[in-house]
Amino acid sequence: MSRNAQGGRRTPSIGLRPVKRFKRSTGSTGSAGGSGGRKPRRPKRTGWRRLIPTWRMTLLGFGSALLLGIGLFVLGVFLVKVPDAHAAATAQSNTWLYSDGSVLTRTGQTNRQNVALDKVSPAAQHAALAAEDRNFYNEGAVNVQGLARAAINTAKGQGTQGGSTITQQYVKNTYLNQKQSITRKVKELFIAIKVDATESKDDILSGYLNTSYYGRGAYGIQAAAQAYFGVDASALDPAQGAYLATLLNAPSAYDVATATAAGKQNAVNRWNYVLDGMVKEGWLSADERAKTAFPDVRDPQPNPGLSGQAGYLVDAATKYLTSSGVINETELAKGGYTIKLTIDPARQQALQDSVQAQLHDNLNPDKRKKDAAAQAGAASVDPKTGAVVALYGGVDYVKHYVDNATRRDYQAGSTFKAIALAAAFENNAKTQEGRTVTPRTVYDGTSGRKVRGGKGTPYAPPNEGDKSYGQISLQQATDWSVNSAFAQLAQDTGLQKVKDTAVALGLPGNTPGLDPVPSIPLGAATPSVLDMAGVYATLDNGGKQITPWLVQSVDREGENVALPAHKTTQAISEDTANQVTSMLQGVVSDPGGTGWRAKALGRPAAGKTGTTDDQKSVWFVGYTPELVTSVALFGQDPGNGSQVSLSGVGGIDGAAGGQFPAQIWTSYMKAALKGQSVSDFPTPAGGDSSGATDLPTAPSTPSSAPSTSAPTDAPSTGPTTTPGNGSTSTGGGTATTPTAPPTSQPTTQPTRPTRPTSRPTPTTQPTAPPTSQPTAPSTGGTDSVAGAGASSGSGG
């Protein structure tokens, strides 16, 4: 170290340079800390750094936003007033109209009896808390985390999906509507804060339990306790209280007396969740939880305004409105709406009369117990618009609450074969030998024949009555509903393509049993009668799909409620639709066709019958150019609701879609189309399939009238000779000629167009089937909603 000349501190002498001084603006130099000095200027922020705020700016912005938010919040609390609870919570009646404006019925009269909280059993109180807001007594009016989640869901168009406190739900029930919007949510927030500050937690819980909607028109826990269990709210046990708490989530969907099998399972799952929550919170002991069984729920009590078909129509329309997001079920129950349906009163009456005359007048449950199992469902749709013009849900809504027109728990049977045809033609399916599938393609109709192609366990479905038909055309396989031929057709087309076509034509993608398995063309899926009417309407409408709709308009206090648009989609080509229609005409026009009874309509008609395993359901879905109607008969045990065979109903040994369903269809269509001009179906581009030149000999025209005890609509006899090769899908060898279907057919039935007695000899002989076959479900039918079993053994 060395000292400087002034005797100051030494500076390092090991190569360190003196600190550079900053010059003053006058040009003189001096110490930065000396007298008259100032800090150096900061270098300017250049480039992208100018876009980044400094920490001072950030802090200032955050503080301003916080103050602004607090100010707005205080302003909101000050400005938003708590409205009159009585005016908002009072339910009114809804008016339901037919398409012509005449009154169908009125519903929605208030069913409410307010009770004090001490009149609600502790178990029921705890169940509601476990289901909706377990921290109710220890939190404020608003769940901030739940509110944020609700806001995000609303912004995404998903609505609020949980997270609201009981206080918020009470405010929504009492002071606001059920509309899912940001405006309503903001109002709910501020009113909830005011209510929480002025009312006790017990009062809020009491108000919530008294204003919540539990389904069956019941507002409040007292009305619900009576509606579902026939007891007062004070007597509810943990099992019953947990069930009522379950209903808060989805009243109609979780009503185990009327819900689908899936809905019932969801209700049980939710019920278990509630009870487990009660245990977790210390409101129910683990031992008592283990002993708790699902409660017995009463059937809905009669509502005079919903008797007959009115209840089914209101129920179907309600499901349409709620599932479409038009209106919330709770808001609809509050009433005040005028709802006009698409139902034509004249056609509705004609459908009811046809079911009565063709089915119920022929039943005698007092003498034949089997007759009590018959449940009819029907739906009629305008194919050009998709409007539902008539609907039959059952004998009487107040006696049988399950809507037979919209239920999805019975297999569709061979009515699904029309979908298989559409899939084959639309996808240019080829046989195992590489030939393009047409109505003239020859298939092996041997019962129990193993399907060729695919992998896994061999699938070999029997035909109806285990009848064999030998070598037959696809047209004849359609007319006579031959399972073995259609099982092969689906394999030739591709099982996934059959499913995709079903969805494109209008079946919901989540239809139970709609799986790409070998039994799919035979109708293992369980769509509703209305679903199948929509599918056939697509065929009737040149391949244009319109989901059936039931509501024309909704009005409340002079304001129209927006309804969803009726989207039209070209599901399949027009030529494919026309080709399938042409083939389905043979089912009716062929004297041996399974739908021959529908020929009595006296105008061009197409359709398909369906008979499922053990004859638990039988169908006929048919159409003219003007109207599509789907009719089904379901076997349901009147005691326990299980699926049972329809054989013996009406004193007939056996059951088939060509019997009662076809007769109901024909009677109704005569009345529904009375006075309308007769029109023809379009001819497919390739010509009418009935004019094919390589079909086997047509069955002979019957010469005797049908017996009233005719057991089946399917051909009753097999071929006169045993097929030479039971494994080919496209012909080969000497063709065997199927014998005529049942001789018990009417003599007045017109003869089907003459078909040549010979067909071209295939250029190649059939080969033996491969050793591996597609995986097959069980050969028996199924009572489950999933419809997992194969629909083998069904036909007609």
mmCIF file of C-alpha atoms in Angstrom, residues 35-173:
data_model
loop_
_atom_site.group_PDB
_atom_site.id
_atom_site.type_symbol
_atom_site.label_atom_id
_atom_site.label_comp_id
_atom_site.label_asym_id
_atom_site.label_seq_id
_atom_site.Cartn_x
_atom_site.Cartn_y
_atom_site.Cartn_z
ATOM 1 C CA SER A 35 -20.039 18.752 -2.040
ATOM 2 C CA GLY A 36 -22.232 19.719 -5.007
ATOM 3 C CA GLY A 37 -22.127 16.179 -6.505
ATOM 4 C CA ARG A 38 -25.216 14.163 -7.653
ATOM 5 C CA LYS A 39 -26.069 10.557 -8.486
ATOM 6 C CA PRO A 40 -25.361 9.355 -11.973
ATOM 7 C CA ARG A 41 -28.270 8.914 -14.375
ATOM 8 C CA ARG A 42 -29.641 5.414 -14.880
ATOM 9 C CA PRO A 43 -29.248 3.980 -18.301
ATOM 10 C CA LYS A 44 -32.428 4.140 -20.367
ATOM 11 C CA ARG A 45 -34.595 0.932 -20.751
ATOM 12 C CA THR A 46 -34.431 -0.102 -24.346
ATOM 13 C CA GLY A 47 -35.959 -2.804 -26.512
ATOM 14 C CA TRP A 48 -38.300 -5.410 -24.970
ATOM 15 C CA ARG A 49 -37.373 -4.314 -21.428
ATOM 16 C CA ARG A 50 -39.531 -1.254 -21.871
ATOM 17 C CA LEU A 51 -42.572 -3.543 -21.964
ATOM 18 C CA ILE A 52 -41.964 -4.946 -18.467
ATOM 19 C CA PRO A 53 -43.420 -2.819 -15.659
ATOM 20 C CA THR A 54 -41.175 -1.900 -12.795
ATOM 21 C CA TRP A 55 -41.852 -3.194 -9.315
ATOM 22 C CA ARG A 56 -43.195 0.201 -8.331
ATOM 23 C CA MET A 57 -45.685 0.133 -11.211
ATOM 24 C CA THR A 58 -46.671 -3.422 -10.363
ATOM 25 C CA LEU A 59 -47.240 -2.606 -6.708
ATOM 26 C CA LEU A 60 -49.212 0.495 -7.601
ATOM 27 C CA GLY A 61 -51.424 -1.429 -10.067
ATOM 28 C CA PHE A 62 -52.081 -4.225 -7.612
ATOM 29 C CA GLY A 63 -53.010 -1.786 -4.898
ATOM 30 C CA SER A 64 -55.336 0.141 -7.187
ATOM 31 C CA ALA A 65 -57.059 -3.041 -8.343
ATOM 32 C CA LEU A 66 -57.497 -4.189 -4.756
ATOM 33 C CA LEU A 67 -58.993 -0.882 -3.711
ATOM 34 C CA LEU A 68 -61.248 -0.876 -6.773
ATOM 35 C CA GLY A 69 -62.397 -4.420 -6.066
ATOM 36 C CA ILE A 70 -63.157 -3.614 -2.449
ATOM 37 C CA GLY A 71 -65.027 -0.510 -3.533
ATOM 38 C CA LEU A 72 -67.109 -2.407 -6.072
ATOM 39 C CA PHE A 73 -67.810 -5.166 -3.564
ATOM 40 C CA VAL A 74 -69.011 -2.666 -0.955
ATOM 41 C CA LEU A 75 -71.061 -0.911 -3.616
ATOM 42 C CA GLY A 76 -72.601 -4.230 -4.668
ATOM 43 C CA VAL A 77 -73.549 -5.139 -1.117
ATOM 44 C CA PHE A 78 -75.093 -1.702 -0.727
ATOM 45 C CA LEU A 79 -77.003 -1.658 -4.015
ATOM 46 C CA VAL A 80 -78.256 -5.274 -4.270
ATOM 47 C CA LYS A 81 -81.455 -5.597 -2.265
ATOM 48 C CA VAL A 82 -82.896 -8.804 -0.861
ATOM 49 C CA PRO A 83 -86.137 -9.315 -2.834
ATOM 50 C CA ASP A 84 -89.430 -10.554 -1.471
ATOM 51 C CA ALA A 85 -88.968 -14.252 -0.866
ATOM 52 C CA HIS A 86 -92.651 -15.087 -1.060
ATOM 53 C CA ALA A 87 -93.118 -13.659 -4.552
ATOM 54 C CA ALA A 88 -90.171 -15.601 -5.958
ATOM 55 C CA ALA A 89 -90.749 -18.899 -4.173
ATOM 56 C CA THR A 90 -94.457 -19.346 -4.907
ATOM 57 C CA ALA A 91 -95.054 -21.972 -7.560
ATOM 58 C CA GLN A 92 -97.681 -21.496 -10.269
ATOM 59 C CA SER A 93 -99.311 -23.923 -12.679
ATOM 60 C CA ASN A 94 -97.875 -24.789 -16.076
ATOM 61 C CA THR A 95 -100.220 -25.019 -19.061
ATOM 62 C CA TRP A 96 -99.484 -27.714 -21.635
ATOM 63 C CA LEU A 97 -101.039 -27.366 -25.086
ATOM 64 C CA TYR A 98 -101.493 -29.614 -28.115
ATOM 65 C CA SER A 99 -100.116 -28.417 -31.450
ATOM 66 C CA ASP A 100 -103.473 -26.799 -32.308
ATOM 67 C CA GLY A 101 -103.509 -24.744 -29.101
ATOM 68 C CA SER A 102 -106.078 -26.837 -27.240
ATOM 69 C CA VAL A 103 -105.261 -27.615 -23.604
ATOM 70 C CA LEU A 104 -103.648 -30.947 -22.840
ATOM 71 C CA THR A 105 -103.357 -30.469 -19.067
ATOM 72 C CA ARG A 106 -102.149 -28.149 -16.319
ATOM 73 C CA THR A 107 -99.458 -29.056 -13.831
ATOM 74 C CA GLY A 108 -97.216 -27.451 -11.241
ATOM 75 C CA GLN A 109 -99.602 -26.687 -8.387
ATOM 76 C CA THR A 110 -97.537 -26.061 -5.277
ATOM 77 C CA ASN A 111 -97.037 -29.018 -2.944
ATOM 78 C CA ARG A 112 -95.259 -27.453 0.002
ATOM 79 C CA GLN A 113 -95.648 -27.492 3.789
ATOM 80 C CA ASN A 114 -93.062 -25.477 5.677
ATOM 81 C CA VAL A 115 -91.843 -26.958 8.947
ATOM 82 C CA ALA A 116 -89.501 -25.662 11.636
ATOM 83 C CA LEU A 117 -86.040 -27.145 11.807
ATOM 84 C CA ASP A 118 -86.869 -29.017 14.991
ATOM 85 C CA LYS A 119 -89.555 -30.843 13.007
ATOM 86 C CA VAL A 120 -86.901 -32.319 10.722
ATOM 87 C CA SER A 121 -85.091 -35.339 12.112
ATOM 88 C CA PRO A 122 -81.392 -34.774 12.935
ATOM 89 C CA ALA A 123 -80.557 -37.633 10.577
ATOM 90 C CA ALA A 124 -82.244 -35.856 7.658
ATOM 91 C CA GLN A 125 -80.526 -32.563 8.542
ATOM 92 C CA HIS A 126 -77.126 -34.229 8.671
ATOM 93 C CA ALA A 127 -77.800 -36.068 5.405
ATOM 94 C CA ALA A 128 -78.522 -32.784 3.628
ATOM 95 C CA LEU A 129 -75.326 -31.272 5.029
ATOM 96 C CA ALA A 130 -73.294 -34.342 4.046
ATOM 97 C CA ALA A 131 -74.649 -34.139 0.518
ATOM 98 C CA GLU A 132 -74.431 -30.403 -0.113
ATOM 99 C CA ASP A 133 -72.243 -28.489 2.376
ATOM 100 C CA ARG A 134 -70.444 -30.336 5.168
ATOM 101 C CA ASN A 135 -68.774 -27.197 6.508
ATOM 102 C CA PHE A 136 -71.982 -25.150 6.591
ATOM 103 C CA TYR A 137 -71.892 -24.199 10.266
ATOM 104 C CA ASN A 138 -68.220 -23.195 10.168
ATOM 105 C CA GLU A 139 -68.052 -21.118 6.998
ATOM 106 C CA GLY A 140 -69.338 -17.843 5.643
ATOM 107 C CA ALA A 141 -72.032 -17.305 3.087
ATOM 108 C CA VAL A 142 -69.770 -17.947 0.118
ATOM 109 C CA ASN A 143 -67.325 -20.673 -0.788
ATOM 110 C CA VAL A 144 -64.707 -18.674 -2.689
ATOM 111 C CA GLN A 145 -63.096 -21.732 -4.245
ATOM 112 C CA GLY A 146 -66.471 -23.117 -5.317
ATOM 113 C CA LEU A 147 -67.504 -19.722 -6.642
ATOM 114 C CA ALA A 148 -64.387 -19.516 -8.795
ATOM 115 C CA ARG A 149 -65.013 -22.988 -10.158
ATOM 116 C CA ALA A 150 -68.639 -22.109 -10.896
ATOM 117 C CA ALA A 151 -67.599 -18.924 -12.709
ATOM 118 C CA ILE A 152 -65.158 -20.848 -14.893
ATOM 119 C CA ASN A 153 -67.787 -23.488 -15.716
ATOM 120 C CA THR A 154 -70.360 -20.824 -16.543
ATOM 121 C CA ALA A 155 -67.881 -19.040 -18.809
ATOM 122 C CA LYS A 156 -67.305 -22.347 -20.581
ATOM 123 C CA GLY A 157 -71.036 -22.794 -21.017
ATOM 124 C CA GLN A 158 -71.141 -25.745 -18.620
ATOM 125 C CA GLY A 159 -73.220 -24.066 -15.918
ATOM 126 C CA THR A 160 -72.440 -24.115 -12.240
ATOM 127 C CA GLN A 161 -71.419 -27.606 -11.247
ATOM 128 C CA GLY A 162 -71.382 -27.696 -7.483
ATOM 129 C CA GLY A 163 -69.432 -25.600 -5.045
ATOM 130 C CA SER A 164 -72.273 -23.372 -3.864
ATOM 131 C CA THR A 165 -72.873 -23.248 -0.120
ATOM 132 C CA ILE A 166 -76.245 -24.087 1.360
ATOM 133 C CA THR A 167 -76.693 -20.365 1.943
ATOM 134 C CA GLN A 168 -76.211 -19.688 -1.774
ATOM 135 C CA GLN A 169 -78.571 -22.493 -2.730
ATOM 136 C CA TYR A 170 -81.180 -21.193 -0.289
ATOM 137 C CA VAL A 171 -80.904 -17.747 -1.856
ATOM 138 C CA LYS A 172 -81.220 -19.233 -5.349
ATOM 139 C CA ASN A 173 -84.296 -21.270 -4.356
#
